[in-house]
Amino acid sequence: MRAQNTSAWGAVLAMSLGAFALVASEFMPVSLLTPIAADLQITEGQAGQAIAISGAFALLTSLFISGMAGKMDRKILLLAMSMLMIVSGTVVAFAPNYLVFMVGRALIGVAIGGFWSLSAATVMRLVEPAKIPRALAILNGGNALATVIAAPAGSFLGSLIGWRGAFLCVIPVALIAFVWKLATLPPMHNDTNTRPASLPALLKRPEVALGMVAVSLFFMGQFALFTYLRPFLETATHASVSTLSLLLLVLGVAGFAGTALIGGLLGNHLYRTLVAIPLLMAAIALALMTFGASVAATAVLLALWGLLATSAPVGWWTWLARTLPHDAEAGGGLMVAVVQLAIMLGAMVGGLVFDAGGYRGTFELAAVVLVAASGVSLLAARAGAQASVALATTHK
């Protein structure tokens, strides 16, 4: 049963604010990598593993939360994820050493995996079917807004009140999201007797398997570069703290614009868009290596990167909705697991390459992986077309 319209849209907005706080918390280390490393007396590559560990725990959570939760009220689960986000931010902000810092990052990973695995299916239960696309757009708007604000705000706040203070600033936002969800989310017991498709069954479908490989390569390539963007801007572009914040703001604003613009392309050009985006991002990665000494050129390239990178997830969630319309929770959990594994591997391998040879090796790695993502997206498009033909033939 769907909630009444007024409370439902309030709940969707509460979910969007929760998404904002989660994404801001997840990627806060990107803009604070250097001060975190200096304070905890670790390398920048080790500090980058804060992204990897949150991705690892998000992956594990997304794979098992639906089965372990059973018929538990999804409202209780979502509230628990919000509370875990608050605990994580507190642990990270007051971490006395690297180990405790990583424990806090593991907790945010659990919150991320749980929230995103349930989010799409939850939104689909809150509003009427005809309004689901709008509700999903609002939900992902919180994600996009975090990309605009989190990185530059983290860099700016870090210079004023330190990296620990920057993490503390996210906690009040998470607390507001918790109270808002508590007030607006209706009880959502999983009382259906329909058994969801298993992950192995989903992956036996070629279009699903290839799509998941493509999305994993995309996020792996993206975060191999993005995680180590601040050290690149400091060493290659020689950006001051104020310039760094401005460049990250440019990246974020362009990304927010991208999420608004991509909808027009997805209607009739979904696969073409998913093939083109990683190919263009690979070219940008190589161009940053060539023109990175110029602040102006770097600003333009980062704007293009943000425009593409932030809009791509909207495309992949649209692909998921079209490919698995009747298995939203199972498909959503699988997608989150794949994305988080890719983020973890991208940050981890990127960190190892960065420590071994600097940003050039990391950016070259990102470009290669993104080209591979484009190629597999093309294969997924062909498999999807074949599946559509087969389905149409069956229904004749």
C-alpha positions as a printed NumPy array, in Angstrom:
array([[  0.   ,   0.   ,   0.   ],
       [  1.369,   3.37 ,  -0.988],
       [  1.37 ,   6.279,   1.431],
       [ -0.939,   9.252,   1.059],
       [  0.334,  11.767,  -1.458],
       [  1.314,  14.56 ,   0.984],
       [  3.33 ,  12.388,   3.354],
       [  4.763,  10.408,   0.449],
       [  6.442,  13.393,  -1.166],
       [  7.734,  14.521,   2.206],
       [  9.241,  11.055,   2.615],
       [ 10.818,  11.234,  -0.858],
       [ 12.403,  14.573,   0.048],
       [ 13.631,  13.087,   3.338],
       [ 15.2  ,  10.227,   1.377],
       [ 16.838,  12.767,  -0.927],
       [ 18.343,  14.619,   2.049],
       [ 19.575,  11.29 ,   3.405],
       [ 21.187,  10.559,   0.055],
       [ 22.867,  13.959,   0.156],
       [ 24.338,  13.317,   3.607],
       [ 25.477,   9.814,   2.642],
       [ 27.233,  10.864,  -0.552],
       [ 28.819,  13.84 ,   1.19 ],
       [ 30.115,  11.524,   3.933],
       [ 31.267,   8.856,   1.481],
       [ 33.427,  11.138,  -0.646],
       [ 34.51 ,  13.72 ,   1.922],
       [ 38.027,  12.168,   2.085],
       [ 38.576,  13.05 ,  -1.591],
       [ 38.806,  16.773,  -0.841],
       [ 40.647,  16.226,   2.465],
       [ 43.151,  13.568,   1.435],
       [ 46.28 ,  15.61 ,   2.097],
       [ 45.41 ,  16.908,   5.61 ],
       [ 44.071,  13.498,   6.669],
       [ 47.321,  11.861,   5.606],
       [ 49.417,  14.49 ,   7.392],
       [ 47.436,  14.341,  10.637],
       [ 47.287,  10.543,  10.836],
       [ 50.897,  10.222,   9.629],
       [ 50.092,   8.011,   6.649],
       [ 50.616,   8.275,   2.886],
       [ 48.028,   9.844,   0.609],
       [ 47.539,   6.426,  -0.98 ],
       [ 46.691,   4.977,   2.437],
       [ 44.29 ,   7.842,   3.11 ],
       [ 42.608,   7.051,  -0.203],
       [ 41.821,   3.576,   1.115],
       [ 39.136,   5.298,   3.216],
       [ 37.098,   5.279,   0.007],
       [ 38.009,   1.652,  -0.64 ],
       [ 36.937,   0.356,   2.781],
       [ 33.591,   2.142,   2.701],
       [ 33.042,   0.599,  -0.726],
       [ 33.929,  -2.881,   0.571],
       [ 31.436,  -2.743,   3.434],
       [ 28.77 ,  -1.186,   1.22 ],
       [ 29.255,  -4.108,  -1.16 ],
       [ 28.816,  -6.742,   1.563],
       [ 25.775,  -4.978,   2.995],
       [ 24.051,  -4.595,  -0.373],
       [ 24.445,  -8.301,  -1.131],
       [ 22.944,  -9.559,   2.1  ],
       [ 20.62 ,  -6.905,   3.514],
       [ 17.519,  -7.876,   1.541],
       [ 17.747, -11.559,   2.48 ],
       [ 18.694, -10.901,   6.11 ],
       [ 15.961,  -8.294,   6.592],
       [ 13.226, -10.649,   5.431],
       [  9.853,  -9.118,   6.269],
       [ 11.294,  -6.439,   8.55 ],
       [  9.757,  -2.995,   8.228],
       [ 11.852,  -1.115,   5.654],
       [ 11.227,   2.124,   7.555],
       [ 13.1  ,   0.723,  10.568],
       [ 15.965,  -0.368,   8.317],
       [ 16.265,   3.046,   6.691],
       [ 16.222,   4.781,  10.066],
       [ 18.942,   2.413,  11.276],
       [ 21.081,   3.348,   8.273],
       [ 20.658,   7.039,   9.114],
       [ 21.677,   6.482,  12.724],
       [ 24.7  ,   4.48 ,  11.581],
       [ 25.72 ,   7.432,   9.402],
       [ 25.673,   9.698,  12.468],
       [ 27.771,   7.228,  14.483],
       [ 30.255,   6.893,  11.615],
       [ 30.756,  10.647,  11.283],
       [ 31.386,  10.93 ,  15.019],
       [ 33.928,   8.074,  15.045],
       [ 35.819,   9.485,  12.045],
       [ 35.903,  13.041,  13.392],
       [ 37.381,  11.956,  16.726],
       [ 39.575,   9.106,  15.439],
       [ 42.901,   9.127,  17.334],
       [ 44.632,   6.921,  14.759],
       [ 44.349,   5.311,  11.334],
       [ 42.692,   2.118,  12.628],
       [ 39.81 ,   3.915,  14.334],
       [ 39.466,   6.2  ,  11.307],
       [ 39.026,   3.14 ,   9.069],
       [ 36.483,   1.603,  11.475],
       [ 34.412,   4.762,  11.121],
       [ 34.71 ,   4.547,   7.35 ],
       [ 33.576,   0.905,   7.458],
       [ 30.418,   1.981,   9.311],
       [ 29.541,   4.53 ,   6.634],
       [ 29.975,   1.74 ,   4.094],
       [ 27.279,  -0.328,   5.831],
       [ 24.949,   2.688,   5.794],
       [ 25.644,   3.314,   2.108],
       [ 25.007,  -0.283,   1.075],
       [ 21.812,  -0.549,   3.072],
       [ 20.345,   2.767,   1.982],
       [ 21.014,   2.486,  -1.747],
       [ 19.933,  -1.161,  -1.941],
       [ 16.519,  -0.252,  -0.541],
       [ 16.132,   3.275,  -1.928],
       [ 14.718,   2.667,  -5.411],
       [ 12.285,  -0.024,  -4.252],
       [ 11.237,   2.202,  -1.344],
       [ 10.525,   5.197,  -3.586],
       [  8.498,   2.948,  -5.885],
       [  6.279,   2.094,  -2.897],
       [  5.795,   5.712,  -1.845],
       [  4.239,   7.189,  -4.995],
       [  1.916,   6.246,  -7.818],
       [  3.492,   4.372, -10.769],
       [  3.173,   7.358, -13.103],
       [  5.152,   9.532, -10.665],
       [  7.981,   7.08 ,  -9.991],
       [ 10.41 ,   8.713, -12.494],
       [  9.9  ,  12.094, -10.85 ],
       [ 10.412,  10.598,  -7.375],
       [ 13.599,   8.821,  -8.464],
       [ 14.862,  12.068,  -9.96 ],
       [ 14.295,  13.829,  -6.622],
       [ 16.076,  11.012,  -4.795],
       [ 19.087,  11.226,  -7.099],
       [ 18.98 ,  15.01 ,  -6.835],
       [ 20.366,  14.634,  -3.32 ],
       [ 23.227,  12.629,  -4.749],
       [ 23.907,  15.232,  -7.42 ],
       [ 23.689,  18.128,  -4.97 ],
       [ 26.25 ,  16.437,  -2.723],
       [ 28.685,  16.302,  -5.616],
       [ 28.266,  20.062,  -6.022],
       [ 28.725,  20.946,  -2.366],
       [ 30.69 ,  18.178,  -0.627],
       [ 34.092,  18.432,  -2.319],
       [ 34.527,  22.235,  -2.381],
       [ 32.868,  22.633,   1.033],
       [ 35.08 ,  19.904,   2.473],
       [ 38.198,  21.577,   1.124],
       [ 37.076,  25.022,   2.335],
       [ 35.928,  23.867,   5.778],
       [ 39.073,  21.783,   6.137],
       [ 41.175,  24.92 ,   5.704],
       [ 39.102,  26.774,   8.342],
       [ 38.292,  24.193,  11.017],
       [ 40.393,  21.185,  10.016],
       [ 39.382,  17.926,   8.362],
       [ 37.808,  16.645,  11.577],
       [ 35.555,  19.686,  11.786],
       [ 34.533,  19.174,   8.165],
       [ 33.33 ,  15.642,   8.963],
       [ 31.452,  16.918,  12.024],
       [ 29.503,  19.337,   9.812],
       [ 27.757,  16.428,   8.067],
       [ 26.321,  15.039,  11.32 ],
       [ 23.572,  17.692,  11.802],
       [ 22.406,  17.098,   8.223],
       [ 22.193,  13.355,   8.88 ],
       [ 20.275,  14.02 ,  12.087],
       [ 17.722,  16.196,  10.261],
       [ 17.286,  13.453,   7.641],
       [ 16.729,  10.895,  10.42 ],
       [ 14.005,  12.97 ,  12.11 ],
       [ 12.363,  13.768,   8.762],
       [ 12.248,  10.096,   7.77 ],
       [ 10.886,   9.178,  11.199],
       [  8.043,  11.664,  10.732],
       [  7.161,  10.98 ,   7.094],
       [  8.041,   7.409,   6.112],
       [  5.06 ,   5.047,   6.446],
       [  5.494,   1.5  ,   7.785],
       [  6.687,  -0.668,   4.885],
       [  6.593,  -4.341,   5.805],
       [  7.868,  -6.72 ,   3.148],
       [  4.734,  -8.856,   3.279],
       [  4.746, -10.043,  -0.325],
       [  4.774, -13.793,  -0.98 ],
       [  6.437, -13.351,  -4.356],
       [  9.975, -14.637,  -4.252],
       [ 12.459, -12.176,  -5.798],
       [ 14.834, -13.34 ,  -8.492],
       [ 18.149, -14.627,  -7.163],
       [ 21.374, -12.893,  -8.106],
       [ 22.669, -15.918, -10.078],
       [ 19.388, -16.008, -12.02 ],
       [ 19.701, -12.337, -12.888],
       [ 23.314, -12.727, -13.989],
       [ 22.399, -15.597, -16.325],
       [ 20.739, -13.032, -18.551],
       [ 23.436, -11.754, -20.964],
       [ 22.129,  -8.191, -21.062],
       [ 22.198,  -8.01 , -17.247],
       [ 25.64 ,  -9.605, -16.879],
       [ 27.222,  -7.396, -19.536],
       [ 25.541,  -4.294, -18.142],
       [ 26.879,  -5.026, -14.667],
       [ 30.407,  -5.522, -16.031],
       [ 30.138,  -2.242, -17.933],
       [ 28.924,  -0.282, -14.9  ],
       [ 31.675,  -1.808, -12.749],
       [ 34.38 ,  -0.781, -15.225],
       [ 32.911,   2.701, -15.46 ],
       [ 32.98 ,   3.343, -11.719],
       [ 36.374,   1.692, -11.34 ],
       [ 37.892,   4.007, -13.929],
       [ 36.105,   7.054, -12.555],
       [ 37.279,   6.585,  -8.976],
       [ 40.802,   5.532,  -9.857],
       [ 41.15 ,   9.142, -11.018],
       [ 38.664,  11.041,  -8.85 ],
       [ 39.987,   9.731,  -5.517],
       [ 43.415,  11.239,  -6.214],
       [ 42.273,  14.458,  -7.816],
       [ 43.415,  16.729,  -4.978],
       [ 47.064,  15.556,  -5.031],
       [ 47.043,  16.046,  -8.813],
       [ 45.716,  19.601,  -8.484],
       [ 48.307,  20.409,  -5.821],
       [ 51.314,  18.957,  -7.649],
       [ 50.516,  19.449, -11.355],
       [ 48.271,  22.521, -11.299],
       [ 49.887,  23.997,  -8.151],
       [ 46.446,  25.034,  -6.931],
       [ 46.155,  26.948,  -3.649],
       [ 43.418,  26.001,  -1.175],
       [ 41.084,  28.68 ,  -2.565],
       [ 41.789,  27.653,  -6.176],
       [ 41.353,  24.01 ,  -5.248],
       [ 37.947,  24.729,  -3.716],
       [ 36.932,  26.715,  -6.802],
       [ 37.989,  23.921,  -9.178],
       [ 36.071,  21.334,  -7.165],
       [ 33.05 ,  23.634,  -7.169],
       [ 33.262,  23.912, -10.965],
       [ 33.346,  20.122, -11.178],
       [ 30.341,  19.798,  -8.871],
       [ 28.188,  22.472, -10.528],
       [ 28.826,  20.917, -13.928],
       [ 27.834,  17.541, -12.505],
       [ 24.58 ,  18.918, -11.13 ],
       [ 23.847,  20.385, -14.564],
       [ 24.612,  17.028, -16.128],
       [ 21.949,  15.245, -14.094],
       [ 19.385,  17.782, -15.293],
       [ 20.405,  17.552, -18.955],
       [ 20.892,  13.821, -19.415],
       [ 17.189,  13.002, -19.179],
       [ 16.601,  14.278, -22.701],
       [ 19.165,  11.833, -24.088],
       [ 18.018,   8.741, -22.239],
       [ 14.615,   8.444, -23.851],
       [ 15.776,   7.336, -27.309],
       [ 19.547,   7.173, -26.915],
       [ 20.145,   5.282, -23.661],
       [ 22.839,   2.896, -24.875],
       [ 24.538,   5.438, -27.123],
       [ 24.856,   7.699, -24.087],
       [ 26.229,   4.894, -21.896],
       [ 28.8  ,   4.027, -24.576],
       [ 29.882,   7.617, -25.241],
       [ 30.289,   8.862, -21.652],
       [ 33.216,   6.658, -20.539],
       [ 34.966,   7.153, -23.882],
       [ 34.831,  10.927, -23.469],
       [ 35.972,  10.662, -19.852],
       [ 39.002,   8.618, -20.914],
       [ 39.944,  11.412, -23.304],
       [ 39.567,  13.949, -20.494],
       [ 41.841,  11.893, -18.216],
       [ 44.601,  11.984, -20.838],
       [ 43.997,  15.683, -21.527],
       [ 44.421,  16.479, -17.813],
       [ 47.892,  14.935, -17.956],
       [ 48.776,  17.145, -20.923],
       [ 47.192,  20.446, -19.891],
       [ 47.123,  20.044, -16.097],
       [ 49.655,  22.84 , -15.522],
       [ 47.105,  25.4  , -16.74 ],
       [ 44.431,  26.362, -14.216],
       [ 42.067,  27.529, -16.958],
       [ 42.432,  24.357, -19.031],
       [ 42.07 ,  22.195, -15.937],
       [ 38.89 ,  24.043, -14.961],
       [ 37.349,  23.384, -18.388],
       [ 38.358,  19.726, -18.328],
       [ 37.038,  19.201, -14.798],
       [ 33.759,  20.84 , -15.788],
       [ 33.423,  18.347, -18.645],
       [ 34.406,  15.477, -16.33 ],
       [ 31.753,  16.501, -13.787],
       [ 29.105,  16.936, -16.483],
       [ 29.673,  13.367, -17.687],
       [ 30.581,  11.506, -14.502],
       [ 27.659,  12.707, -12.383],
       [ 25.061,  12.163, -15.082],
       [ 26.203,   8.615, -15.891],
       [ 24.61 ,   6.995, -12.786],
       [ 21.229,   8.416, -13.843],
       [ 21.69 ,   6.56 , -17.118],
       [ 22.593,   3.304, -15.411],
       [ 19.637,   3.454, -13.005],
       [ 17.4  ,   4.079, -16.016],
       [ 18.959,   1.036, -17.68 ],
       [ 18.23 ,  -1.02 , -14.56 ],
       [ 14.584,   0.1  , -14.427],
       [ 14.091,  -0.856, -18.082],
       [ 15.978,  -4.142, -17.87 ],
       [ 14.621,  -5.398, -14.506],
       [ 11.262,  -3.679, -13.975],
       [  9.893,  -6.511, -11.811],
       [ 12.993,  -7.123,  -9.684],
       [ 13.753,  -3.638,  -8.381],
       [ 15.06 ,  -4.648,  -4.947],
       [ 17.156,  -7.593,  -6.136],
       [ 18.473,  -5.637,  -9.114],
       [ 19.12 ,  -2.571,  -6.967],
       [ 21.104,  -4.61 ,  -4.455],
       [ 23.15 ,  -6.151,  -7.242],
       [ 23.804,  -2.767,  -8.819],
       [ 24.921,  -1.26 ,  -5.511],
       [ 27.224,  -4.222,  -4.862],
       [ 28.787,  -3.909,  -8.306],
       [ 29.241,  -0.153,  -8.   ],
       [ 30.758,  -0.339,  -4.526],
       [ 33.134,  -3.132,  -5.528],
       [ 34.216,  -1.003,  -8.465],
       [ 34.713,   2.081,  -6.266],
       [ 36.724,  -0.005,  -3.801],
       [ 38.954,  -1.482,  -6.517],
       [ 39.36 ,   1.848,  -8.287],
       [ 40.43 ,   3.643,  -5.098],
       [ 42.625,   0.76 ,  -3.931],
       [ 44.449,   0.059,  -7.194],
       [ 44.616,   3.771,  -7.972],
       [ 46.266,   4.337,  -4.586],
       [ 48.859,   1.65 ,  -5.177],
       [ 49.674,   3.076,  -8.613],
       [ 49.749,   6.618,  -7.222],
       [ 52.193,   5.69 ,  -4.452],
       [ 54.38 ,   3.83 ,  -6.963],
       [ 54.525,   6.387,  -9.77 ],
       [ 52.426,   9.472,  -9.066],
       [ 49.296,  10.749, -10.737],
       [ 50.334,   9.943, -14.32 ],
       [ 50.137,   6.202, -13.805],
       [ 46.806,   6.567, -12.013],
       [ 45.293,   8.707, -14.755],
       [ 46.536,   6.348, -17.485],
       [ 44.978,   3.428, -15.602],
       [ 41.685,   5.302, -15.373],
       [ 41.683,   6.022, -19.113],
       [ 42.279,   2.37 , -20.04 ],
       [ 39.511,   1.114, -17.748],
       [ 37.051,   3.721, -19.04 ],
       [ 37.699,   2.7  , -22.648],
       [ 36.985,  -0.897, -21.628],
       [ 33.732,   0.281, -19.993],
       [ 32.653,   1.852, -23.273],
       [ 33.349,  -1.352, -25.189],
       [ 31.386,  -3.549, -22.772],
       [ 28.506,  -1.052, -22.808],
       [ 28.307,  -1.578, -26.555],
       [ 28.118,  -5.361, -26.033],
       [ 25.389,  -4.852, -23.413],
       [ 23.434,  -2.742, -25.903],
       [ 23.516,  -5.543, -28.469],
       [ 22.495,  -8.128, -25.855],
       [ 19.636,  -5.894, -24.733],
       [ 18.402,  -5.494, -28.296],
       [ 18.479,  -9.279, -28.805],
       [ 16.561,  -9.828, -25.569],
       [ 13.906,  -7.316, -26.641],
       [ 13.473,  -9.083, -29.986],
       [ 13.205, -12.458, -28.266],
       [ 10.591, -11.113, -25.815],
       [  8.543,  -9.558, -28.607],
       [  8.628, -12.842, -30.547],
       [  7.475, -14.801, -27.47 ],
       [  4.488, -12.508, -26.926],
       [  3.257, -12.744, -30.51 ]])
